[in-house]
Short mmCIF file of C-alpha atoms in Angstrom, two decimals:
data_model
loop_
_atom_site.label_atom_id
_atom_site.label_comp_id
_atom_site.label_asym_id
_atom_site.label_seq_id
_atom_site.Cartn_x
_atom_site.Cartn_y
_atom_site.Cartn_z
CA UNK A 817 91.65 75.74 110.84
CA UNK A 818 93.54 78.92 111.91
CA UNK A 819 92.10 80.37 115.16
CA UNK A 820 91.86 83.88 113.66
CA UNK A 821 89.87 82.60 110.66
CA UNK A 822 87.39 80.90 113.10
CA UNK A 823 87.05 84.15 114.99
CA UNK A 824 86.41 86.11 111.70
CA UNK A 825 83.82 83.57 110.53
CA UNK A 826 81.94 83.72 113.86
CA UNK A 827 82.16 87.49 113.86
CA UNK A 828 80.50 87.64 110.40
CA UNK A 829 77.54 85.61 111.42
CA UNK A 830 77.27 87.66 114.66
CA UNK A 831 77.28 90.91 112.59
CA UNK A 832 74.39 89.65 110.54
CA UNK A 833 72.38 88.72 113.60
CA UNK A 834 73.08 92.14 115.20
CA UNK A 835 71.99 93.81 111.95
CA UNK A 836 68.65 92.03 111.97
CA UNK A 837 68.19 93.04 115.60
CA UNK A 838 68.96 96.68 114.87
CA UNK A 839 66.43 96.72 112.06
CA UNK A 840 63.87 95.27 114.34
CA UNK A 841 64.60 97.78 117.09
CA UNK A 842 64.49 100.74 114.65
CA UNK A 843 61.06 99.70 113.38
CA UNK A 844 59.74 99.42 116.89
CA UNK A 845 61.22 102.85 117.88
CA UNK A 846 59.74 104.54 114.76
CA UNK A 847 56.28 103.10 115.34
CA UNK A 848 56.20 103.91 119.06
CA UNK A 849 58.76 106.70 119.69
CA UNK A 850 57.50 107.25 123.25
CA UNK A 851 57.21 103.70 124.34
CA UNK A 852 58.60 102.96 127.76
CA UNK A 853 60.56 99.98 129.01
CA UNK A 854 57.46 98.20 130.45
CA UNK A 855 55.62 98.49 127.09
CA UNK A 856 58.63 97.05 125.31
CA UNK A 857 58.68 94.08 127.72
CA UNK A 858 55.18 93.23 126.59
CA UNK A 859 56.03 93.25 122.90
CA UNK A 860 56.68 90.08 121.00
CA UNK A 861 58.71 91.89 118.38
CA UNK A 862 60.91 93.40 121.14
CA UNK A 863 61.71 89.95 122.46
CA UNK A 864 62.43 88.84 118.89
CA UNK A 865 65.13 91.53 118.66
CA UNK A 866 66.41 90.55 122.11
CA UNK A 867 66.74 86.98 121.01
CA UNK A 868 68.66 88.07 117.90
CA UNK A 869 70.97 90.22 120.06
CA UNK A 870 71.53 87.34 122.52
CA UNK A 871 72.40 84.97 119.66
CA UNK A 872 74.83 87.50 118.15
CA UNK A 873 76.40 88.13 121.55
CA UNK A 874 76.93 84.36 122.11
CA UNK A 875 78.76 84.06 118.71
CA UNK A 876 80.75 87.16 119.66
CA UNK A 877 81.78 85.57 122.97
CA UNK A 878 83.14 82.45 121.19
CA UNK A 879 84.93 84.61 118.60
CA UNK A 880 86.65 86.49 121.35
CA UNK A 881 88.05 83.19 122.62
CA UNK A 882 89.69 82.47 119.30
CA UNK A 883 90.78 85.92 118.18
CA UNK A 884 92.18 89.09 119.73
CA UNK A 885 89.94 92.05 120.55
CA UNK A 886 91.60 94.16 117.85
CA UNK A 887 90.44 91.65 115.19
CA UNK A 888 86.89 90.84 116.45
CA UNK A 889 85.74 94.32 117.30
CA UNK A 890 86.38 95.98 113.87
CA UNK A 891 84.29 93.29 112.30
CA UNK A 892 81.39 94.65 114.17
CA UNK A 893 81.25 97.45 111.52
CA UNK A 894 79.82 94.81 109.21
CA UNK A 895 76.61 95.11 111.27
CA UNK A 896 76.00 98.44 109.56
CA UNK A 897 76.86 96.91 106.19
CA UNK A 898 74.35 94.10 106.67
CA UNK A 899 71.67 96.38 108.13
CA UNK A 900 71.59 98.64 105.03
CA UNK A 901 70.17 96.05 102.64
CA UNK A 902 68.00 94.53 105.44
CA UNK A 903 66.52 97.88 106.31
CA UNK A 904 65.88 98.63 102.53
CA UNK A 905 64.24 95.28 102.14
CA UNK A 906 61.93 95.81 105.13
CA UNK A 907 61.12 99.33 103.85
CA UNK A 908 60.29 98.03 100.38
CA UNK A 909 62.94 100.03 98.56
CA UNK A 910 66.25 99.58 96.77
CA UNK A 911 69.70 100.28 98.23
CA UNK A 912 70.96 103.59 96.87
CA UNK A 913 74.21 104.18 95.04
CA UNK A 914 75.57 106.21 98.02
CA UNK A 915 74.73 103.29 100.33
CA UNK A 916 76.61 100.83 98.08
CA UNK A 917 79.59 103.20 97.95
CA UNK A 918 79.63 103.48 101.67
CA UNK A 919 79.42 99.76 102.00
CA UNK A 920 82.45 99.28 99.68
CA UNK A 921 84.62 101.80 101.51
CA UNK A 922 83.70 100.27 104.86
CA UNK A 923 84.74 96.86 103.63
CA UNK A 924 88.08 98.13 102.22
CA UNK A 925 88.86 99.95 105.47
CA UNK A 926 88.07 96.83 107.49
CA UNK A 927 90.41 94.77 105.28
CA UNK A 928 93.23 97.12 105.93
CA UNK A 929 92.64 97.02 109.67
CA UNK A 930 92.48 93.21 109.74
CA UNK A 931 95.86 92.98 107.99
CA UNK A 932 97.56 94.82 110.86
CA UNK A 933 95.36 93.46 113.72
CA UNK A 934 95.79 89.70 113.05
CA UNK A 935 97.70 88.87 116.14
CA UNK A 936 97.73 85.70 118.26
CA UNK A 937 94.72 84.40 120.21
CA UNK A 938 94.17 86.31 123.49
CA UNK A 939 95.77 84.97 126.61
CA UNK A 940 95.51 87.92 128.97
CA UNK A 941 92.58 89.25 131.02
CA UNK A 942 91.67 92.30 133.06
CA UNK A 943 92.30 92.05 136.75
CA UNK A 944 89.35 92.75 139.12
CA UNK A 945 90.64 96.25 139.96
CA UNK A 946 91.14 97.04 136.27
CA UNK A 947 87.71 95.73 135.39
CA UNK A 948 86.11 97.88 138.14
CA UNK A 949 88.08 100.94 137.05
CA UNK A 950 87.02 100.52 133.40
CA UNK A 951 83.45 99.90 134.39
CA UNK A 952 83.26 102.93 136.69
CA UNK A 953 84.78 105.33 134.27
CA UNK A 954 82.59 104.09 131.43
CA UNK A 955 79.43 104.23 133.51
CA UNK A 956 80.15 107.87 134.45
CA UNK A 957 80.74 108.79 130.80
CA UNK A 958 77.57 107.07 129.73
CA UNK A 959 75.69 108.95 132.41
CA UNK A 960 76.85 112.26 130.98
CA UNK A 961 75.94 111.26 127.38
CA UNK A 962 72.49 110.02 128.35
CA UNK A 963 71.58 112.54 131.00
CA UNK A 964 67.89 113.49 131.40
CA UNK A 965 66.79 115.98 128.78
CA UNK A 966 69.31 114.87 126.24
CA UNK A 967 67.82 114.51 122.82
CA UNK A 968 67.70 110.81 121.72
CA UNK A 969 70.05 110.15 118.81
CA UNK A 970 73.83 110.30 118.46
CA UNK A 971 74.49 110.88 122.16
CA UNK A 972 72.59 107.79 123.17
CA UNK A 973 74.11 105.89 120.23
CA UNK A 974 77.62 106.83 121.48
CA UNK A 975 76.76 105.67 124.93
CA UNK A 976 75.33 102.38 123.54
CA UNK A 977 78.53 101.77 121.55
CA UNK A 978 80.77 102.45 124.57
CA UNK A 979 78.68 100.09 126.72
CA UNK A 980 78.82 97.35 124.08
CA UNK A 981 82.58 97.83 123.55
CA UNK A 982 83.31 97.66 127.23
CA UNK A 983 81.04 94.57 127.59
CA UNK A 984 83.04 92.88 124.82
CA UNK A 985 86.41 93.64 126.56
CA UNK A 986 84.98 92.30 129.87
CA UNK A 987 83.57 89.32 128.07
CA UNK A 988 87.03 88.41 126.82
CA UNK A 989 88.28 88.61 130.39
CA UNK A 990 85.50 86.20 131.45
CA UNK A 991 86.23 83.72 128.73
CA UNK A 992 89.97 83.74 129.22
CA UNK A 993 89.70 83.47 133.05
CA UNK A 994 86.99 80.73 132.84
CA UNK A 995 88.94 78.53 130.50
CA UNK A 996 92.20 79.03 132.33
CA UNK A 997 92.69 75.77 134.18
CA UNK A 998 95.07 77.28 136.73
CA UNK A 999 92.09 78.45 138.88
CA UNK A 1000 88.48 77.68 139.68
CA UNK A 1001 85.96 78.21 136.90
CA UNK A 1002 83.60 80.27 139.06
CA UNK A 1003 86.20 82.45 140.67
CA UNK A 1004 85.45 85.88 142.10
CA UNK A 1005 87.00 87.43 138.97
CA UNK A 1006 84.71 85.39 136.62
CA UNK A 1007 81.51 85.92 138.50
CA UNK A 1008 82.14 89.62 139.25
CA UNK A 1009 83.14 90.52 135.70
CA UNK A 1010 80.26 88.43 134.26
CA UNK A 1011 77.76 90.54 136.28
CA UNK A 1012 79.36 93.67 134.78
CA UNK A 1013 79.05 92.23 131.32
CA UNK A 1014 75.37 91.65 131.85
CA UNK A 1015 74.77 95.21 133.08
CA UNK A 1016 76.62 96.89 130.24
CA UNK A 1017 75.02 94.57 127.63
CA UNK A 1018 71.57 95.33 128.88
CA UNK A 1019 72.36 99.01 129.12
CA UNK A 1020 73.72 99.15 125.61
CA UNK A 1021 70.55 97.45 124.26
CA UNK A 1022 68.22 99.87 125.95
CA UNK A 1023 70.34 102.88 124.91
CA UNK A 1024 70.32 101.82 121.27
CA UNK A 1025 66.55 101.35 121.35
CA UNK A 1026 66.32 104.97 122.51
CA UNK A 1027 68.83 106.14 119.93
CA UNK A 1028 66.94 104.56 117.03
CA UNK A 1029 63.94 106.84 117.58
CA UNK A 1030 65.75 109.25 115.23
CA UNK A 1031 66.24 106.64 112.49
CA UNK A 1032 68.68 103.79 111.84
CA UNK A 1033 71.55 105.11 109.76
CA UNK A 1034 73.14 107.73 111.94
CA UNK A 1035 72.71 106.11 115.32
CA UNK A 1036 73.81 102.69 114.11
CA UNK A 1037 76.86 104.26 112.43
CA UNK A 1038 77.79 105.91 115.71
CA UNK A 1039 77.30 102.66 117.68
CA UNK A 1040 79.45 100.91 115.04
CA UNK A 1041 82.29 103.39 115.49
CA UNK A 1042 82.14 103.81 119.22
CA UNK A 1043 82.09 100.04 119.95
CA UNK A 1044 85.42 99.00 118.45
CA UNK A 1045 87.01 102.23 119.47
CA UNK A 1046 86.23 101.50 123.26
CA UNK A 1047 87.34 97.89 122.89
CA UNK A 1048 90.52 98.68 121.03
CA UNK A 1049 91.60 101.23 123.67
CA UNK A 1050 91.09 98.59 126.35
CA UNK A 1051 92.84 95.90 124.29
CA UNK A 1052 95.86 97.96 123.37
CA UNK A 1053 96.31 99.69 126.75
CA UNK A 1054 95.45 97.02 129.27
CA UNK A 1055 95.44 93.57 127.57
CA UNK A 1056 98.88 93.79 125.88
CA UNK A 1057 97.49 93.48 122.29
CA UNK A 1058 99.58 95.12 119.50
CA UNK A 1059 99.18 96.03 115.87
CA UNK A 1060 101.30 94.09 113.42
CA UNK A 1061 103.91 95.48 110.95
CA UNK A 1062 105.46 98.24 113.12
CA UNK A 1063 105.14 101.85 111.90
CA UNK A 1064 104.00 100.74 108.44
CA UNK A 1065 101.22 98.64 110.09
CA UNK A 1066 100.12 101.61 112.15
CA UNK A 1067 99.86 103.79 109.04
CA UNK A 1068 97.94 101.08 107.19
CA UNK A 1069 95.56 100.76 110.21
CA UNK A 1070 95.01 104.50 110.27
CA UNK A 1071 94.35 104.60 106.52
CA UNK A 1072 91.90 101.69 106.88
CA UNK A 1073 90.18 103.54 109.82
CA UNK A 1074 89.85 106.57 107.67
CA UNK A 1075 88.26 104.65 104.72
CA UNK A 1076 85.94 102.78 107.07
CA UNK A 1077 84.95 106.05 108.77
CA UNK A 1078 84.22 107.68 105.40
CA UNK A 1079 82.11 104.67 104.42
CA UNK A 1080 80.16 104.83 107.69
CA UNK A 1081 79.53 108.56 107.23
CA UNK A 1082 78.17 107.96 103.71
CA UNK A 1083 75.92 105.14 105.01
CA UNK A 1084 74.64 107.32 107.84
CA UNK A 1085 73.89 110.30 105.57
CA UNK A 1086 72.02 108.22 102.90
CA UNK A 1087 68.45 109.39 103.08
CA UNK A 1088 66.11 106.42 102.63
CA UNK A 1089 63.02 106.70 100.52
CA UNK A 1090 59.63 106.50 102.06
CA UNK A 1091 58.76 103.11 103.44
CA UNK A 1092 56.65 100.89 101.30
CA UNK A 1093 54.37 98.03 102.20
CA UNK A 1094 55.80 95.14 104.13
CA UNK A 1095 55.91 91.71 102.49
CA UNK A 1096 53.73 89.72 104.88
CA UNK A 1097 54.88 86.50 103.24
CA UNK A 1098 58.44 86.94 104.50
CA UNK A 1099 58.75 85.41 107.98
CA UNK A 1100 61.15 88.05 109.30
CA UNK A 1101 59.19 90.88 107.76
CA UNK A 1102 55.97 89.55 109.38
CA UNK A 1103 57.62 89.65 112.82
CA UNK A 1104 59.20 93.09 112.29
CA UNK A 1105 55.85 94.41 111.12
CA UNK A 1106 54.17 93.69 114.43
CA UNK A 1107 53.15 96.63 116.47
CA UNK A 1108 54.42 96.60 120.09
CA UNK A 1109 51.98 94.35 121.84
CA UNK A 1110 50.34 91.06 121.12
CA UNK A 1111 49.88 89.78 117.61
CA UNK A 1112 46.34 88.94 118.41
CA UNK A 1113 45.43 92.36 119.70
CA UNK A 1114 42.51 94.17 118.03
CA UNK A 1115 43.80 96.00 114.92
CA UNK A 1116 43.77 99.82 115.04
CA UNK A 1117 41.11 101.56 112.97
CA UNK A 1118 42.49 103.45 109.99
CA UNK A 1119 40.73 106.66 109.05
CA UNK A 1120 38.90 106.32 105.66
CA UNK A 1121 39.17 108.99 103.00
CA UNK A 1122 36.39 111.56 103.12
CA UNK A 1123 33.50 110.39 101.05
CA UNK A 1124 30.42 112.72 100.67
CA UNK A 1125 27.31 110.87 101.64
CA UNK A 1126 29.24 108.32 103.78
CA UNK A 1127 29.43 108.78 107.55
CA UNK A 1128 32.60 107.33 109.13
CA UNK A 1129 32.11 106.17 112.66
CA UNK A 1130 34.23 108.08 115.14
CA UNK A 1131 37.15 106.13 116.66
CA UNK A 1132 37.28 105.48 120.34
#
């Protein structure tokens, strides 16, 4: 099978896993908007989302070994496409017409980008100085976007997308360097860059959790756009990757990017209806419905409607 097709297939499965993780994170953020990191670490639902993210990241790593960064990263936009029906299902509502339109435009745009980005498998990697320079510049920019006092939302989502995009670019460097038989597997380059990957991946996860306090659509759309943008800049400027088709290919890629951006904007602006009851019979829904904390914790008391002649005990 063609290496690029393998990369595309792995990226599709990875996008679905990332979408499920995003829905889980958004539900946690909406239920406990002020929850700190320590409280999240004690939540089973949080670790469920972390596991989904880890599985998606592993598939993403393998995809980067078979396909170029300019192919694998645009497919990350399918995370938003998959998250829309998942989020609607968990909220007990139907996907709106605007959401379906945004989904179609996003897919058309991605198709145009893939036509021009289907280059050979990656064979280049960032040097240690290049990796450190990229990491330092990105960390400084993320610090500005997520500075104390900044309102959680699009700024934190942009920072999360940048962190994830840089982590993907650095991951490709690790996979190429580790599988290159001309040097040791655990070289200074592999170990050092792997540590940077872990730091940016963890930072992107925590930043997205903060961003989802304002809802799923807008922040996830921003993450989806910032992620491939950061990775594409690195791939085209430092890894020697090129778009196919010359000037016509560049125009097609720009048109595809415009369509995908329009679709993402429509998806982010679609106002979901009020959440309905969760289907407890669905295994994923049951996990996503858990409040942060233990599943066996004492259920919270729900205030009863006022009933004359009935005294409702005060809650503690």
